[in-house]
Amino acid sequence: MEKAEIINWLKETESSKQETLWREADIVRKNSVGDAVHLRGLIEASNICSRRCRYCGINADQGSNIPRYRMTYDEMIDCAQLAMDYNYGSIVVQAGEDPGLTTELIERFIKWVKDHTSLAITLSLGERDEDEFVRWHNAGADRYLLRFETSNQRLYENIHPPLKCQKHVNRFDILKQLKDIGYETGSGVMVGIPGQSHEILANDILSFKELGLHMIGIGPYIPHPQTSLGKGENLICISNKEQVPNSQEMTCTVLALTRINCPETNLPSTTALSTLSNEGREQGLKCGGNVIMPNLTPLKYRKLYEIYPAKSCIKEDAQEFHNQIKKRIESIGRTVGKGRGDSVKFLSCH
Ligand code: SAH
């Protein structure tokens, strides 16, 4: 699609027209990646973070307002074991940018998983050094997720301040690095961050395509009242007309446009979307999504990983969610994916 067409769709408010687009994306999804919904067990390994991302509820500015935790090696292994018990094809280890999750600790964990299970491993540990990416890939890590959050430099600098003594690192450069190392590479954005216009969001979607991503994570921005962005401080001012809403409908439209423009990518129906409505997961699957990430983090830690308020999975017991998810997937005519659920796009080039 051309940029102008994407912008027109983003500005479309008539629900019958939006639904036409979502249906088209559903057909593209069926033809390019099929009916399988891949399940990835999410492990939120640490809420310790050295970053001050202005949207995120566990950023360093929160200090000790929130109790901080880092899972032990054994706790992480228990989560991987649970993923095996539930027959999930892969796990995603996500965390704040925590130097205490050392290169060696993560490497040891990856090796254990590779030696004892058939799981694919995705890492989402923020901006780390290239030699760490290489070591983890050599140890067996398959995939890396790093959302670029926005393709607009000014907006990015507003919401994602650099570390002290650090120049702005370009996440696009890191994504290219990850691809070159051989990772299945994922990125994504939030929908409706303050200062995000329809044009910026259209550029984000075009960037997904240009980067040739294997996975794309898209969810609505949910203001966290303890963050400076959530409090409305230092916003980039754009008019109400230009500002993209952080609604369920808009998120579905962005998912649909992403599926149409990147047919073979793996596209999760995100937890953030399901936070907006009980039917959010199904909704995301119906407008292009083909992945769900059930949360395997022990409940005692889960409420402490509150990147945004009222995350839909905070009280969701892993076993209970697991019992329901198959039924929920089948109720909309889809099947639970078997195996690792590698990206079709990645497999076709390797
Ligand atoms: N530290 C890692 C993982 C961050 S959490 C990293 O920076 O890559 C994963 C994603 O959650 C983020 O990339 C961001 O897009 C999303 N997120 C963070 N705060 C959010 C909020 N308030 N609302 C919605 N999504 C949010």
Short mmCIF file of C-alpha atoms and ligand atoms in Angstrom, two decimals:
data_model
loop_
_atom_site.label_atom_id
_atom_site.label_comp_id
_atom_site.label_asym_id
_atom_site.label_seq_id
_atom_site.Cartn_x
_atom_site.Cartn_y
_atom_site.Cartn_z
CA MET A 1 0.00 0.00 0.00
CA GLU A 2 1.03 3.57 -0.60
CA LYS A 3 1.42 5.86 2.41
CA ALA A 4 -1.61 7.96 1.43
CA GLU A 5 -3.83 4.87 1.38
CA ILE A 6 -2.57 3.78 4.81
CA ILE A 7 -3.27 7.25 6.20
CA ASN A 8 -6.79 7.18 4.77
CA TRP A 9 -7.48 3.86 6.46
CA LEU A 10 -6.08 5.13 9.77
CA LYS A 11 -8.42 8.11 9.56
CA GLU A 12 -11.46 6.00 8.65
CA THR A 13 -14.06 6.18 11.42
CA GLU A 14 -17.04 4.48 9.79
CA SER A 15 -17.31 1.09 11.45
CA SER A 16 -18.66 -0.77 8.39
CA LYS A 17 -15.60 0.34 6.40
CA GLN A 18 -13.21 -0.54 9.24
CA GLU A 19 -14.76 -3.98 9.38
CA THR A 20 -14.20 -4.45 5.65
CA LEU A 21 -10.49 -3.81 6.20
CA TRP A 22 -10.32 -6.18 9.18
CA ARG A 23 -12.02 -8.91 7.10
CA GLU A 24 -9.58 -8.38 4.26
CA ALA A 25 -6.67 -8.75 6.73
CA ASP A 26 -8.23 -11.96 8.05
CA ILE A 27 -8.25 -13.40 4.52
CA VAL A 28 -4.62 -12.36 3.94
CA ARG A 29 -3.69 -13.98 7.28
CA LYS A 30 -5.45 -17.22 6.33
CA ASN A 31 -3.77 -17.39 2.93
CA SER A 32 -0.27 -16.54 4.14
CA VAL A 33 0.14 -18.09 7.61
CA GLY A 34 -2.96 -20.28 7.94
CA ASP A 35 -5.38 -20.87 10.79
CA ALA A 36 -2.87 -21.94 13.45
CA VAL A 37 -2.51 -19.70 16.51
CA HIS A 38 0.95 -20.13 18.03
CA LEU A 39 1.25 -20.00 21.80
CA ARG A 40 4.37 -18.45 23.35
CA GLY A 41 4.83 -18.69 27.10
CA LEU A 42 5.80 -15.29 28.48
CA ILE A 43 8.34 -15.12 31.32
CA GLU A 44 8.72 -11.67 32.87
CA ALA A 45 12.16 -12.31 34.33
CA SER A 46 12.88 -8.98 36.07
CA ASN A 47 11.22 -5.61 36.68
CA ILE A 48 14.54 -3.94 37.45
CA CYS A 49 15.31 -1.34 34.80
CA SER A 50 18.01 1.23 34.18
CA ARG A 51 15.95 3.09 31.56
CA ARG A 52 13.59 6.02 31.98
CA CYS A 53 11.13 5.30 29.15
CA ARG A 54 8.38 7.79 29.84
CA TYR A 55 5.51 5.42 28.98
CA CYS A 56 6.59 2.50 31.12
CA GLY A 57 5.38 1.82 34.67
CA ILE A 58 8.53 -0.05 35.75
CA ASN A 59 11.02 2.56 34.53
CA ALA A 60 13.96 3.60 36.72
CA ASP A 61 12.20 6.85 37.80
CA GLN A 62 9.73 4.75 39.83
CA GLY A 63 12.72 3.84 42.02
CA SER A 64 11.62 1.78 44.96
CA ASN A 65 7.97 2.92 44.69
CA ILE A 66 7.49 -0.54 43.29
CA PRO A 67 9.14 -3.57 44.87
CA ARG A 68 11.77 -4.84 42.47
CA TYR A 69 12.39 -8.50 41.65
CA ARG A 70 14.63 -10.64 39.52
CA MET A 71 13.69 -14.28 38.96
CA THR A 72 16.29 -16.84 39.93
CA TYR A 73 17.73 -19.24 37.41
CA ASP A 74 15.67 -22.06 38.95
CA GLU A 75 12.45 -20.04 38.77
CA MET A 76 13.10 -19.37 35.09
CA ILE A 77 13.66 -23.09 34.50
CA ASP A 78 10.34 -23.85 36.26
CA CYS A 79 8.59 -21.50 33.82
CA ALA A 80 10.22 -23.21 30.82
CA GLN A 81 9.13 -26.55 32.24
CA LEU A 82 5.57 -25.26 32.51
CA ALA A 83 5.67 -24.22 28.84
CA MET A 84 6.66 -27.80 27.97
CA ASP A 85 3.88 -29.23 30.17
CA TYR A 86 1.37 -27.03 28.33
CA ASN A 87 2.78 -28.04 24.94
CA TYR A 88 3.70 -24.50 23.95
CA GLY A 89 6.21 -24.26 21.12
CA SER A 90 8.26 -21.41 22.49
CA ILE A 91 9.00 -19.09 25.38
CA VAL A 92 9.63 -15.37 25.49
CA VAL A 93 11.95 -14.03 28.19
CA GLN A 94 11.12 -10.37 28.71
CA ALA A 95 12.43 -7.91 31.30
CA GLY A 96 13.41 -4.36 32.10
CA GLU A 97 16.91 -3.43 31.03
CA ASP A 98 18.51 -5.15 33.99
CA PRO A 99 22.30 -5.59 34.01
CA GLY A 100 21.76 -8.15 36.79
CA LEU A 101 20.38 -10.47 34.10
CA THR A 102 23.97 -11.05 33.13
CA THR A 103 25.26 -12.39 29.85
CA GLU A 104 26.28 -15.58 31.64
CA LEU A 105 22.97 -16.11 33.48
CA ILE A 106 20.94 -15.77 30.29
CA GLU A 107 23.43 -17.91 28.37
CA ARG A 108 23.22 -20.67 30.99
CA PHE A 109 19.43 -20.55 30.87
CA ILE A 110 19.35 -20.74 27.06
CA LYS A 111 21.68 -23.75 27.13
CA TRP A 112 19.52 -25.53 29.70
CA VAL A 113 16.40 -24.99 27.61
CA LYS A 114 18.15 -26.17 24.44
CA ASP A 115 19.54 -29.28 26.18
CA HIS A 116 16.31 -30.28 27.90
CA THR A 117 13.41 -29.09 25.74
CA SER A 118 12.33 -28.51 22.14
CA LEU A 119 11.24 -24.93 22.84
CA ALA A 120 12.25 -22.01 20.66
CA ILE A 121 13.55 -19.10 22.74
CA THR A 122 12.75 -15.46 22.19
CA LEU A 123 14.58 -12.80 24.17
CA SER A 124 13.23 -9.31 24.85
CA LEU A 125 15.73 -7.76 27.24
CA GLY A 126 16.09 -4.30 25.72
CA GLU A 127 19.16 -2.69 24.19
CA ARG A 128 22.13 -4.91 24.95
CA ASP A 129 25.64 -5.09 23.50
CA GLU A 130 26.29 -6.76 20.19
CA ASP A 131 28.66 -9.33 21.74
CA GLU A 132 25.87 -10.40 24.12
CA PHE A 133 23.46 -10.82 21.20
CA VAL A 134 26.07 -12.98 19.47
CA ARG A 135 26.78 -15.10 22.56
CA TRP A 136 23.10 -15.73 23.23
CA HIS A 137 22.51 -16.62 19.60
CA ASN A 138 25.47 -19.01 19.68
CA ALA A 139 24.02 -20.56 22.85
CA GLY A 140 20.79 -21.29 20.96
CA ALA A 141 18.51 -18.23 21.31
CA ASP A 142 16.28 -18.14 18.24
CA ARG A 143 14.49 -14.82 18.29
CA TYR A 144 14.84 -11.27 19.63
CA LEU A 145 12.12 -8.67 20.13
CA LEU A 146 12.86 -4.96 20.37
CA ARG A 147 10.08 -2.56 19.53
CA PHE A 148 11.28 0.63 17.86
CA GLU A 149 8.22 2.28 19.50
CA THR A 150 8.03 5.01 16.84
CA SER A 151 9.85 5.75 13.60
CA ASN A 152 9.69 9.48 14.30
CA GLN A 153 13.01 10.66 15.76
CA ARG A 154 11.58 13.65 17.64
CA LEU A 155 8.81 11.61 19.25
CA TYR A 156 11.25 8.81 20.08
CA GLU A 157 13.59 11.22 21.84
CA ASN A 158 10.64 12.62 23.77
CA ILE A 159 9.46 9.28 25.13
CA HIS A 160 12.74 7.38 25.41
CA PRO A 161 15.52 9.42 27.04
CA PRO A 162 19.05 8.05 26.59
CA LEU A 163 21.04 6.63 29.47
CA LYS A 164 23.38 9.13 31.15
CA CYS A 165 26.64 9.36 29.15
CA GLN A 166 25.00 7.68 26.18
CA LYS A 167 24.19 9.15 22.82
CA HIS A 168 20.86 8.18 21.35
CA VAL A 169 21.15 4.63 20.13
CA ASN A 170 19.19 3.97 17.03
CA ARG A 171 16.94 0.94 17.53
CA PHE A 172 16.76 0.49 13.76
CA ASP A 173 20.52 -0.14 13.76
CA ILE A 174 20.13 -2.73 16.53
CA LEU A 175 17.35 -4.47 14.59
CA LYS A 176 19.59 -4.74 11.53
CA GLN A 177 22.36 -6.09 13.76
CA LEU A 178 20.02 -8.75 15.17
CA LYS A 179 18.95 -9.81 11.69
CA ASP A 180 22.56 -10.05 10.53
CA ILE A 181 23.46 -12.24 13.52
CA GLY A 182 20.71 -14.60 12.40
CA TYR A 183 17.88 -13.96 14.84
CA GLU A 184 14.26 -14.14 13.85
CA THR A 185 13.73 -10.46 14.51
CA GLY A 186 10.70 -8.70 15.94
CA SER A 187 9.75 -5.12 16.59
CA GLY A 188 6.65 -3.02 16.94
CA VAL A 189 4.97 0.09 18.28
CA MET A 190 2.29 1.29 20.66
CA VAL A 191 -0.85 2.78 19.15
CA GLY A 192 -1.94 6.20 20.39
CA ILE A 193 1.12 7.47 22.28
CA PRO A 194 0.78 11.23 22.84
CA GLY A 195 2.30 13.00 19.86
CA GLN A 196 1.66 10.14 17.41
CA SER A 197 -0.07 11.43 14.27
CA HIS A 198 -1.66 9.34 11.53
CA GLU A 199 1.28 10.13 9.28
CA ILE A 200 3.84 8.98 11.87
CA LEU A 201 1.91 5.74 12.38
CA ALA A 202 1.71 5.18 8.60
CA ASN A 203 5.50 5.57 8.48
CA ASP A 204 5.80 3.00 11.28
CA ILE A 205 3.81 0.49 9.20
CA LEU A 206 5.94 1.19 6.14
CA SER A 207 9.05 0.69 8.33
CA PHE A 208 7.81 -2.77 9.40
CA LYS A 209 7.81 -3.72 5.75
CA GLU A 210 11.14 -2.10 4.96
CA LEU A 211 12.85 -3.85 7.87
CA GLY A 212 11.47 -7.21 6.71
CA LEU A 213 10.46 -8.13 10.26
CA HIS A 214 9.56 -11.68 11.20
CA MET A 215 7.44 -10.65 14.20
CA ILE A 216 5.54 -7.43 14.88
CA GLY A 217 4.06 -6.55 18.28
CA ILE A 218 1.33 -3.91 18.30
CA GLY A 219 -0.78 -2.85 21.26
CA PRO A 220 -2.62 0.25 22.43
CA TYR A 221 -0.69 2.73 24.58
CA ILE A 222 -2.19 2.56 28.08
CA PRO A 223 -1.26 5.57 30.23
CA HIS A 224 0.36 4.68 33.53
CA PRO A 225 -0.57 7.34 36.12
CA GLN A 226 2.86 7.18 37.82
CA THR A 227 4.80 7.98 34.65
CA SER A 228 5.53 11.48 33.35
CA LEU A 229 3.85 10.65 30.03
CA GLY A 230 0.82 9.28 31.89
CA LYS A 231 0.67 12.50 33.92
CA GLY A 232 0.66 14.51 30.71
CA GLU A 233 4.02 16.23 31.28
CA ASN A 234 6.15 17.56 28.39
CA LEU A 235 3.87 16.30 25.68
CA ILE A 236 4.60 16.96 22.05
CA CYS A 237 1.64 19.11 21.13
CA ILE A 238 -0.38 18.09 18.15
CA SER A 239 -4.03 18.86 17.54
CA ASN A 240 -6.76 16.46 18.69
CA LYS A 241 -7.55 15.88 15.04
CA GLU A 242 -4.00 14.75 14.29
CA GLN A 243 -3.56 12.62 17.44
CA VAL A 244 -4.07 8.87 16.92
CA PRO A 245 -6.51 7.51 19.54
CA ASN A 246 -5.33 4.60 21.71
CA SER A 247 -8.58 2.72 21.11
CA GLN A 248 -9.40 -0.91 20.43
CA GLU A 249 -10.71 -0.05 16.95
CA MET A 250 -7.55 1.84 16.02
CA THR A 251 -5.36 -0.99 17.28
CA CYS A 252 -7.34 -3.47 15.18
CA THR A 253 -6.95 -1.25 12.13
CA VAL A 254 -3.18 -1.05 12.67
CA LEU A 255 -3.01 -4.83 13.07
CA ALA A 256 -5.00 -5.27 9.87
CA LEU A 257 -2.86 -2.83 7.88
CA THR A 258 0.26 -4.54 9.18
CA ARG A 259 -0.99 -7.97 8.13
CA ILE A 260 -1.92 -6.69 4.67
CA ASN A 261 1.46 -5.01 4.19
CA CYS A 262 3.56 -7.78 5.80
CA PRO A 263 1.54 -10.92 4.97
CA GLU A 264 3.99 -13.53 6.27
CA THR A 265 4.92 -11.98 9.58
CA ASN A 266 3.98 -13.42 12.97
CA LEU A 267 1.58 -11.00 14.62
CA PRO A 268 0.49 -11.42 18.24
CA SER A 269 -2.88 -10.40 19.57
CA THR A 270 -1.34 -8.59 22.55
CA THR A 271 -2.10 -8.48 26.25
CA ALA A 272 -2.42 -4.68 26.00
CA LEU A 273 -5.28 -5.13 23.50
CA SER A 274 -6.98 -7.65 25.78
CA THR A 275 -6.69 -5.12 28.62
CA LEU A 276 -9.11 -2.84 26.73
CA SER A 277 -11.82 -5.49 26.45
CA ASN A 278 -12.54 -9.09 27.43
CA GLU A 279 -12.85 -10.01 23.78
CA GLY A 280 -9.58 -8.27 22.89
CA ARG A 281 -7.60 -11.45 22.23
CA GLU A 282 -10.22 -12.84 19.84
CA GLN A 283 -10.61 -9.44 18.24
CA GLY A 284 -6.87 -9.24 17.52
CA LEU A 285 -6.88 -12.74 16.04
CA LYS A 286 -9.76 -11.80 13.75
CA CYS A 287 -8.02 -8.81 12.18
CA GLY A 288 -4.67 -10.31 11.29
CA GLY A 289 -3.21 -11.83 14.49
CA ASN A 290 -1.83 -15.38 14.62
CA VAL A 291 0.01 -15.52 17.97
CA ILE A 292 -0.99 -15.39 21.66
CA MET A 293 1.45 -15.05 24.52
CA PRO A 294 0.04 -16.68 27.67
CA ASN A 295 1.77 -15.39 30.79
CA LEU A 296 3.77 -17.97 32.74
CA THR A 297 5.30 -15.55 35.27
CA PRO A 298 4.64 -16.69 38.86
CA LEU A 299 1.65 -14.74 40.23
CA LYS A 300 3.68 -13.20 43.07
CA TYR A 301 5.84 -11.37 40.49
CA ARG A 302 3.20 -10.69 37.92
CA LYS A 303 1.58 -7.75 39.69
CA LEU A 304 5.03 -6.16 40.00
CA TYR A 305 5.57 -6.20 36.24
CA GLU A 306 2.99 -3.50 35.72
CA ILE A 307 4.31 -1.71 32.64
CA TYR A 308 0.77 -0.32 32.32
CA PRO A 309 -2.10 -0.45 34.81
CA ALA A 310 -4.66 -3.27 35.01
CA LYS A 311 -2.78 -5.60 32.74
CA SER A 312 -5.44 -8.15 31.87
CA CYS A 313 -3.27 -11.05 33.01
CA ILE A 314 -2.38 -9.82 36.50
CA LYS A 315 -4.65 -12.25 38.30
CA GLU A 316 -4.78 -14.79 35.51
CA ASP A 317 -3.52 -18.12 36.75
CA ALA A 318 -1.36 -19.79 34.06
CA GLN A 319 -3.20 -23.11 34.42
CA GLU A 320 -6.64 -21.49 34.23
CA PHE A 321 -5.72 -19.44 31.16
CA HIS A 322 -4.23 -22.51 29.55
CA ASN A 323 -7.46 -24.46 30.14
CA GLN A 324 -9.51 -21.80 28.38
CA ILE A 325 -7.31 -20.63 25.58
CA LYS A 326 -7.74 -23.69 23.34
CA LYS A 327 -11.54 -23.34 23.55
CA ARG A 328 -11.34 -19.62 22.88
CA ILE A 329 -9.15 -20.18 19.81
CA GLU A 330 -11.41 -22.93 18.48
CA SER A 331 -14.55 -20.87 19.12
CA ILE A 332 -13.47 -18.50 16.34
CA GLY A 333 -12.68 -21.31 13.91
CA ARG A 334 -8.93 -21.41 14.50
CA THR A 335 -6.55 -24.13 15.67
CA VAL A 336 -3.77 -24.23 18.25
CA GLY A 337 -0.42 -24.21 16.43
CA LYS A 338 1.86 -27.20 16.73
CA GLY A 339 5.64 -26.97 17.03
CA ARG A 340 7.79 -23.86 17.39
CA GLY A 341 5.73 -21.59 15.16
CA ASP A 342 8.71 -20.17 13.31
CA SER A 343 7.96 -17.26 11.06
CA VAL A 344 7.07 -18.34 7.52
CA LYS A 345 9.01 -15.32 6.33
CA PHE A 346 12.13 -16.38 8.26
CA LEU A 347 11.93 -20.00 7.10
CA SER A 348 11.59 -18.98 3.45
CA CYS A 349 14.99 -17.19 3.63
CA HIS A 350 16.94 -19.73 5.72
N1 SAH B 1 12.73 -3.59 28.29
C1 SAH B 1 12.29 -4.24 27.09
C2 SAH B 1 10.87 -4.80 27.21
C3 SAH B 1 9.86 -3.71 27.40
S1 SAH B 1 8.20 -4.20 27.70
C4 SAH B 1 12.41 -3.28 25.94
O1 SAH B 1 12.50 -2.07 26.14
O2 SAH B 1 12.42 -3.74 24.79
C5 SAH B 1 7.60 -4.53 26.10
C6 SAH B 1 6.78 -3.44 25.42
O3 SAH B 1 5.68 -3.03 26.22
C7 SAH B 1 7.50 -2.15 25.16
O4 SAH B 1 8.37 -2.27 24.06
C8 SAH B 1 6.37 -1.16 24.93
O5 SAH B 1 6.06 -1.04 23.54
C9 SAH B 1 5.19 -1.82 25.69
N2 SAH B 1 4.73 -0.90 26.75
C10 SAH B 1 5.47 -0.33 27.72
N3 SAH B 1 4.72 0.55 28.44
C11 SAH B 1 3.47 0.51 27.90
C12 SAH B 1 2.26 1.21 28.15
N4 SAH B 1 2.16 2.13 29.13
N5 SAH B 1 1.18 0.92 27.40
C13 SAH B 1 1.25 -0.01 26.42
N6 SAH B 1 2.38 -0.68 26.10
C14 SAH B 1 3.48 -0.42 26.83
#
